[in-house]
Coordinates of C-alpha atoms in Angstrom, one line a residue:
X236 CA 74.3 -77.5 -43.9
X237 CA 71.9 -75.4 -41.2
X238 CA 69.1 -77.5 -40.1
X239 CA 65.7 -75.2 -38.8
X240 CA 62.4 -76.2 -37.8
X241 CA 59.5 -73.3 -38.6
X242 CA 56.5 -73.8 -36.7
X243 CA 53.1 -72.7 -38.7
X244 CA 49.3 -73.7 -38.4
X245 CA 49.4 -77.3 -37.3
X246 CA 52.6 -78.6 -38.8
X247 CA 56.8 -77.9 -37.7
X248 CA 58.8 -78.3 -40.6
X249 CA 62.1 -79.2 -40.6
X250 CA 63.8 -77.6 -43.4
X251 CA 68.2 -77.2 -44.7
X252 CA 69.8 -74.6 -46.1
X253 CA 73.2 -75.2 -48.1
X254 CA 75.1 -72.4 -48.2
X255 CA 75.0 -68.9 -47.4
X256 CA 71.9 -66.4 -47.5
X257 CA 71.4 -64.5 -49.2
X258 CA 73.4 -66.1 -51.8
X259 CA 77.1 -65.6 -52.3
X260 CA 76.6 -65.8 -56.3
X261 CA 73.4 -63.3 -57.0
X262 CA 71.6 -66.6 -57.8
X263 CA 68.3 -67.5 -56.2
X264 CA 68.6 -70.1 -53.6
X265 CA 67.2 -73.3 -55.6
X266 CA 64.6 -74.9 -53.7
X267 CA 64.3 -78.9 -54.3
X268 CA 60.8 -80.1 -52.9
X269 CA 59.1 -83.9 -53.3
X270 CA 56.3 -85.5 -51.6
X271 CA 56.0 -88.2 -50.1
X272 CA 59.7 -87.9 -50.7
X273 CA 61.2 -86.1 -47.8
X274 CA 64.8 -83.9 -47.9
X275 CA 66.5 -87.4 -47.9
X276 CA 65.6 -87.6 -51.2
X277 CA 67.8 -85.3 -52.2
X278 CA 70.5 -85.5 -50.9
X279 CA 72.4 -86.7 -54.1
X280 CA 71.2 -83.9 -56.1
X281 CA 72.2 -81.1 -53.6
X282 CA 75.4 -81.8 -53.5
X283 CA 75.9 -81.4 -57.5
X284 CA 75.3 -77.9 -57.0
X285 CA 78.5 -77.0 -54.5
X286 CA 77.9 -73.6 -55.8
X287 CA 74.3 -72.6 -55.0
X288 CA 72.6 -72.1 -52.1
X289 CA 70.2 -75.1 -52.4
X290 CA 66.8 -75.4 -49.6
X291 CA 65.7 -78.8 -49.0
X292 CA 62.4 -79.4 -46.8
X293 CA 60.3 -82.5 -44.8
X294 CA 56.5 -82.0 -45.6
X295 CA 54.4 -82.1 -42.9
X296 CA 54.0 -85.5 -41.2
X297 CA 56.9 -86.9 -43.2
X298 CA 60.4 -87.4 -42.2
X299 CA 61.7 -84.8 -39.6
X300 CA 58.6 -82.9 -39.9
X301 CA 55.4 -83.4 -37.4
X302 CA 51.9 -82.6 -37.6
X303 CA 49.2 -81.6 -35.4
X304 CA 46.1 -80.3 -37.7
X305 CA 44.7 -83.6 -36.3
X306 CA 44.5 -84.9 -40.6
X307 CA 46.9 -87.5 -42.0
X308 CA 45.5 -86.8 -45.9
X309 CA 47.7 -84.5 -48.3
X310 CA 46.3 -81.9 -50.0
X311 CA 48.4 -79.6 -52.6
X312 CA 47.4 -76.8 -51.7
X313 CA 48.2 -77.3 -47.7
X314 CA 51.4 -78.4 -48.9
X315 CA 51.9 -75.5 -51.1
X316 CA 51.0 -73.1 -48.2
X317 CA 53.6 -74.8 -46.1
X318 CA 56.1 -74.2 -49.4
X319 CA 55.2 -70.8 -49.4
X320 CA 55.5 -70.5 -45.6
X321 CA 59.6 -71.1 -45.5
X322 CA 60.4 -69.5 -48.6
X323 CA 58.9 -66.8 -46.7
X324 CA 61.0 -67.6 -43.4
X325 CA 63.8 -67.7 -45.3
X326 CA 63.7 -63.9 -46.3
X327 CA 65.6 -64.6 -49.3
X328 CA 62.7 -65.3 -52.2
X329 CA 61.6 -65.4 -55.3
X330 CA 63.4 -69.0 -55.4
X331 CA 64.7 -71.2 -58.3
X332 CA 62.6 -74.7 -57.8
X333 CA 63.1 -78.0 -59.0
X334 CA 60.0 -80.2 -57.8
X335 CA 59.5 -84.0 -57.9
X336 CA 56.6 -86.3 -58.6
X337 CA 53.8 -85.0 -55.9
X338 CA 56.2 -82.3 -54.9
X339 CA 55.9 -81.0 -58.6
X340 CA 51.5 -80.9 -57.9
X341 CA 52.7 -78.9 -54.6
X342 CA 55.0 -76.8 -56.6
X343 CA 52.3 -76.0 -59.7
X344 CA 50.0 -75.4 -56.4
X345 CA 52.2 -72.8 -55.3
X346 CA 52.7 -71.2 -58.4
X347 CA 48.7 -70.5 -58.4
X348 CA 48.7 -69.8 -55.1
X349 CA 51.6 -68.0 -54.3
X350 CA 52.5 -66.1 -57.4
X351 CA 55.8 -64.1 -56.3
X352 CA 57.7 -67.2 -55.0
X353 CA 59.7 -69.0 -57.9
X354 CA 61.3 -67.5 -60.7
X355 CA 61.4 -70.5 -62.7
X356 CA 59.7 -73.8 -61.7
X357 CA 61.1 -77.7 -63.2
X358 CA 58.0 -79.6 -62.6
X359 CA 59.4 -83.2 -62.8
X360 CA 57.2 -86.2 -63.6
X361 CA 53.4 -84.8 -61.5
X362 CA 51.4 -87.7 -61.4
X363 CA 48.1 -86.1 -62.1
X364 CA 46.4 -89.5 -63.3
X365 CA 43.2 -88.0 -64.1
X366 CA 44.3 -85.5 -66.7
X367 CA 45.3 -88.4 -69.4
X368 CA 43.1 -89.9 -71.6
X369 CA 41.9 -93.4 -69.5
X370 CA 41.9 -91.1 -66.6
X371 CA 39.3 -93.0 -65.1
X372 CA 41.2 -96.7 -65.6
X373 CA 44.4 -95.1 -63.9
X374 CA 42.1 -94.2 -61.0
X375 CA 40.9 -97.7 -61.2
X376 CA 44.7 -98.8 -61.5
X377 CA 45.7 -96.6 -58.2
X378 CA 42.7 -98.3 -55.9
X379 CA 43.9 -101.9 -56.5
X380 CA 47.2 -100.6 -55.4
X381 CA 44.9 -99.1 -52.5
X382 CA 43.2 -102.4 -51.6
X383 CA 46.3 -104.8 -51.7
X384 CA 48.1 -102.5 -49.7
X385 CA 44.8 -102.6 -47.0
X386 CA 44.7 -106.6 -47.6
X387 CA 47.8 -107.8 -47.8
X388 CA 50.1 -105.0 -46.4
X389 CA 53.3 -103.0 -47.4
X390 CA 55.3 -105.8 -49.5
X391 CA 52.1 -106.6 -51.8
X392 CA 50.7 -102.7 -51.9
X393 CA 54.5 -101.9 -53.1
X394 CA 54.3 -104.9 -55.6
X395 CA 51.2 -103.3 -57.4
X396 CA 52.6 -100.5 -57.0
X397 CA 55.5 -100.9 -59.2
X398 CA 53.2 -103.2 -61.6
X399 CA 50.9 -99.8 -62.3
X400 CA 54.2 -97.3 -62.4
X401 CA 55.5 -99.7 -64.8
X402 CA 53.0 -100.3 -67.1
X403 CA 53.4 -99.0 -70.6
X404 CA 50.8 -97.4 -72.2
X405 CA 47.0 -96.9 -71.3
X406 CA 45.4 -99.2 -68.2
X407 CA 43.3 -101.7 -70.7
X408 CA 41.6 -104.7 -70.0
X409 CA 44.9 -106.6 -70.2
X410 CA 46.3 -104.6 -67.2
X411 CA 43.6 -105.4 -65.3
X412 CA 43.4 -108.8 -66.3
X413 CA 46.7 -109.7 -64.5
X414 CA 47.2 -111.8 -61.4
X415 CA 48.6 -110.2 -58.5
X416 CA 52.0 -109.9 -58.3
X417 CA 54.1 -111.4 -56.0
X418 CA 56.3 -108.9 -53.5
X419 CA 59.0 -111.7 -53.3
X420 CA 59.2 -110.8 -57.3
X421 CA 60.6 -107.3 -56.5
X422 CA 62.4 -108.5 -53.5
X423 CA 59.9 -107.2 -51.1
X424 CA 58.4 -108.9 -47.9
X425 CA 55.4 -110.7 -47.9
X426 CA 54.8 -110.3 -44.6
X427 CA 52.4 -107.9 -43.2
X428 CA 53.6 -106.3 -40.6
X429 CA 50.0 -104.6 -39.8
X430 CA 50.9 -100.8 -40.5
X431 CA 48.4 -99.1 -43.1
X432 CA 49.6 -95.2 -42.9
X433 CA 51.8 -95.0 -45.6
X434 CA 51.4 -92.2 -47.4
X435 CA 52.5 -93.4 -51.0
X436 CA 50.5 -96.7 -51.3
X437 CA 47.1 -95.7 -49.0
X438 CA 44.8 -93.4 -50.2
X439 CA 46.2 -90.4 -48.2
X440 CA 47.8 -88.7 -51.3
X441 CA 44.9 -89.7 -53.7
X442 CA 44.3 -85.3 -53.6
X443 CA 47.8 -85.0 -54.9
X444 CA 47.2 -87.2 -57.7
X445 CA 43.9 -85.9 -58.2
X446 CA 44.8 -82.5 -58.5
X447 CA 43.6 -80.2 -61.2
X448 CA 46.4 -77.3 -62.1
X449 CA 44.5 -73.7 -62.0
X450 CA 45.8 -73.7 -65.5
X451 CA 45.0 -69.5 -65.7
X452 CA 46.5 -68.7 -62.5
X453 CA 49.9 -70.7 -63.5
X454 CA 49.7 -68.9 -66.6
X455 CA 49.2 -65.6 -65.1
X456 CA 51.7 -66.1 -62.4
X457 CA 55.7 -65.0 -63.7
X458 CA 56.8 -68.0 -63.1
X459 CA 58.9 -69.6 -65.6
X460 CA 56.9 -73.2 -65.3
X461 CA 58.7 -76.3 -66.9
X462 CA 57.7 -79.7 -67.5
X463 CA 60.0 -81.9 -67.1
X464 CA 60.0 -85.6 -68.2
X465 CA 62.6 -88.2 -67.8
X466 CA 63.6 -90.5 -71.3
X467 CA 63.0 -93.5 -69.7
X468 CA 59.7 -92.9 -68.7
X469 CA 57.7 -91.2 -71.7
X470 CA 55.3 -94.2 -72.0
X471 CA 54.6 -94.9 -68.8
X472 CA 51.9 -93.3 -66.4
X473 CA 54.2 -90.5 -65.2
X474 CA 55.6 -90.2 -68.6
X475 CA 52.1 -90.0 -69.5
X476 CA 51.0 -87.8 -67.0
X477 CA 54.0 -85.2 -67.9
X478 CA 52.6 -84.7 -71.6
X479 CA 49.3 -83.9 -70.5
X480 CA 50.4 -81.4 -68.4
X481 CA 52.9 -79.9 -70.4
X482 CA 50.1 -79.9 -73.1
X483 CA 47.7 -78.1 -70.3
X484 CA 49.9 -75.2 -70.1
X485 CA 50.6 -75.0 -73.9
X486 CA 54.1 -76.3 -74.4
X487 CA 56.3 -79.6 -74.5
X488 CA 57.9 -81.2 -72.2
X489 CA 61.9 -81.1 -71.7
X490 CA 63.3 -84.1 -71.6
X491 CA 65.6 -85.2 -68.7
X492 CA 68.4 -88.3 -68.5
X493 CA 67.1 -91.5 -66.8
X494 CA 63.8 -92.3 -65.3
X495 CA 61.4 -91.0 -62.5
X496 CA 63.8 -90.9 -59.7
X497 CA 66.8 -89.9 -62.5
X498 CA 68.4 -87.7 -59.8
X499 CA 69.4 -90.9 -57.3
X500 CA 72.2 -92.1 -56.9
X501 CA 71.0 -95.9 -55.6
X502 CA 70.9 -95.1 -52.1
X503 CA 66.9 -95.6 -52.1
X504 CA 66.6 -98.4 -54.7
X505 CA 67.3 -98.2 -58.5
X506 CA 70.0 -95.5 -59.4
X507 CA 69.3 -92.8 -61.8
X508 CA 72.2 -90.9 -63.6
X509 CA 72.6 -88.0 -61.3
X510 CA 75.4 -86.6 -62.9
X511 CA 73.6 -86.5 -66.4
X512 CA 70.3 -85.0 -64.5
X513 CA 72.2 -82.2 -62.6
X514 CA 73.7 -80.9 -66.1
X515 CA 70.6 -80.8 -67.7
X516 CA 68.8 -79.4 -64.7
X517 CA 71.4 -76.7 -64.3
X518 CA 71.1 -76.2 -68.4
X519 CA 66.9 -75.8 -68.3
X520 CA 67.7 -73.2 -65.1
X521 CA 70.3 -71.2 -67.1
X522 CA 68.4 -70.5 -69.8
X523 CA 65.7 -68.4 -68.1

């Protein structure tokens, strides 16, 4: 693995490249992108394709990667820029891409944006909470995990925020009606230890979840455009989330082993079934 850093307007990014480019096989290099997930993320994933080249980035002002626009909000379309800005550096595009969670609203940002840069796209789980049905209760749902995280710090924000992730069905009164959990529940600290930037359970990615896909330019664009969905999670908000989208572009959703983060391998928390996920993912980019 090469580590780089590619300086563009107000960000470095730190970006890895495994294996040779151009490719050794003919194959696109396959480009695995998350936010606020950095390359870390991935790491488990990357290595079940030995034989592709496979890109793996930091987006700005997370993990390696700095920032100096002078902002500390995400928007898609910044992050899709910065996407767009190393597939470019890389001289070895269109790319194969396989996107997770807010990296998959970057990655149907760059579709729109950026037209020529992925052959075929496996948009994994975007959690764009406004485009369901109670799209205004899971906005409700995502500012109490706002305000515990601003009252009561990281261990009670993260304890709401696995409460809303995990909820089945629409946000109803009964969702609401709940008392706040407790971090020590989900084995997470109750102490506050005073930081409020994080990116996941602050409002800084609210434009990520907010996004609206420009449904015409993804359509136009020859990107092969997936939505992907894992079994575990089809009635939950991401679950959720996944069928509206897939059902804004005018298709289904392929289903995936596991849950949301299906592709760990329990280094960050609960393991997925990487194994099972790589298979399929490699099935859904071989049949383009």
């Amino acid at each position: 693995m090469e580590t780089y850093t590619l300086t563009t307007v107000g960000a470095d990014l730190v970006y890895d490249v495994r294996g040779p480019l151009p490719t050794a096989d003919g194959h696109p290099p396959l480009f695995l992108i998350g936010h606020p997930m950095d390359a870390s993320g991935f790491a488990a994933l990357a290595a079940r394709f030995p034989d592709r080249t496979v890109v793996t980035y930091d987006p700005r002002g997370l993990g390696r990667s700095s920032r100096a626009d002078g902002r500390v909000d995400y928007t898609p379309e910044t992050l899709a820029d910065d996407v767009h800005a190393v597939i470019t550096k890389l001289k070895a595009g269109p790319v194969e891409m396989f996107a997770s969670s807010g990296g998959a609203v970057t990655a149907l940002a760059l579709v729109a944006r950026h037209p020529g840069d992925v052959t075929t796209l496996v948009a994994h789980e975007p959690p764009l909470i406004t485009m369901t049905p109670d799209g205004p209760a899971a906005v409700r749902a995502r500012a109490g995990v706002r305000d515990a995280y601003e009252k009561r710090g990281w261990g009670a924000g993260m304890a709401a925020f696995v409460a809303m992730t995990s909820w089945e069905g629409e946000f109803t009164d009964a969702y609401f009606a709940q008392p706040a959990p407790d971090p020590a529940a989900f084995g997470m600290p109750a102490e506050d230890d005073g930081s409020r930037d994080d990116p996941l359970l602050s409002d800084r990615s609210w434009a990520v979840s907010d996004h609206r896909p420009d449904v015409d330019a993804i359509n136009a664009a020859p990107t092969r455009v997936v939505i992907a969905v894992g079994e575990e999670s089809r009635t939950v908000q991401t679950g959720r989330t996944s069928d509206a989208a897939a059902e804004l572009l005018g298709q289904r959703v392929a289903v995936f082993p596991s849950h949301h983060g299906g592709f760990l391998d329990g280094e960050f928390g609960y393991p997925g079934k990487p194994d099972e996920f790589a298979a399929r993912l490699r099935e859904v980019l071989d049949a383009s």
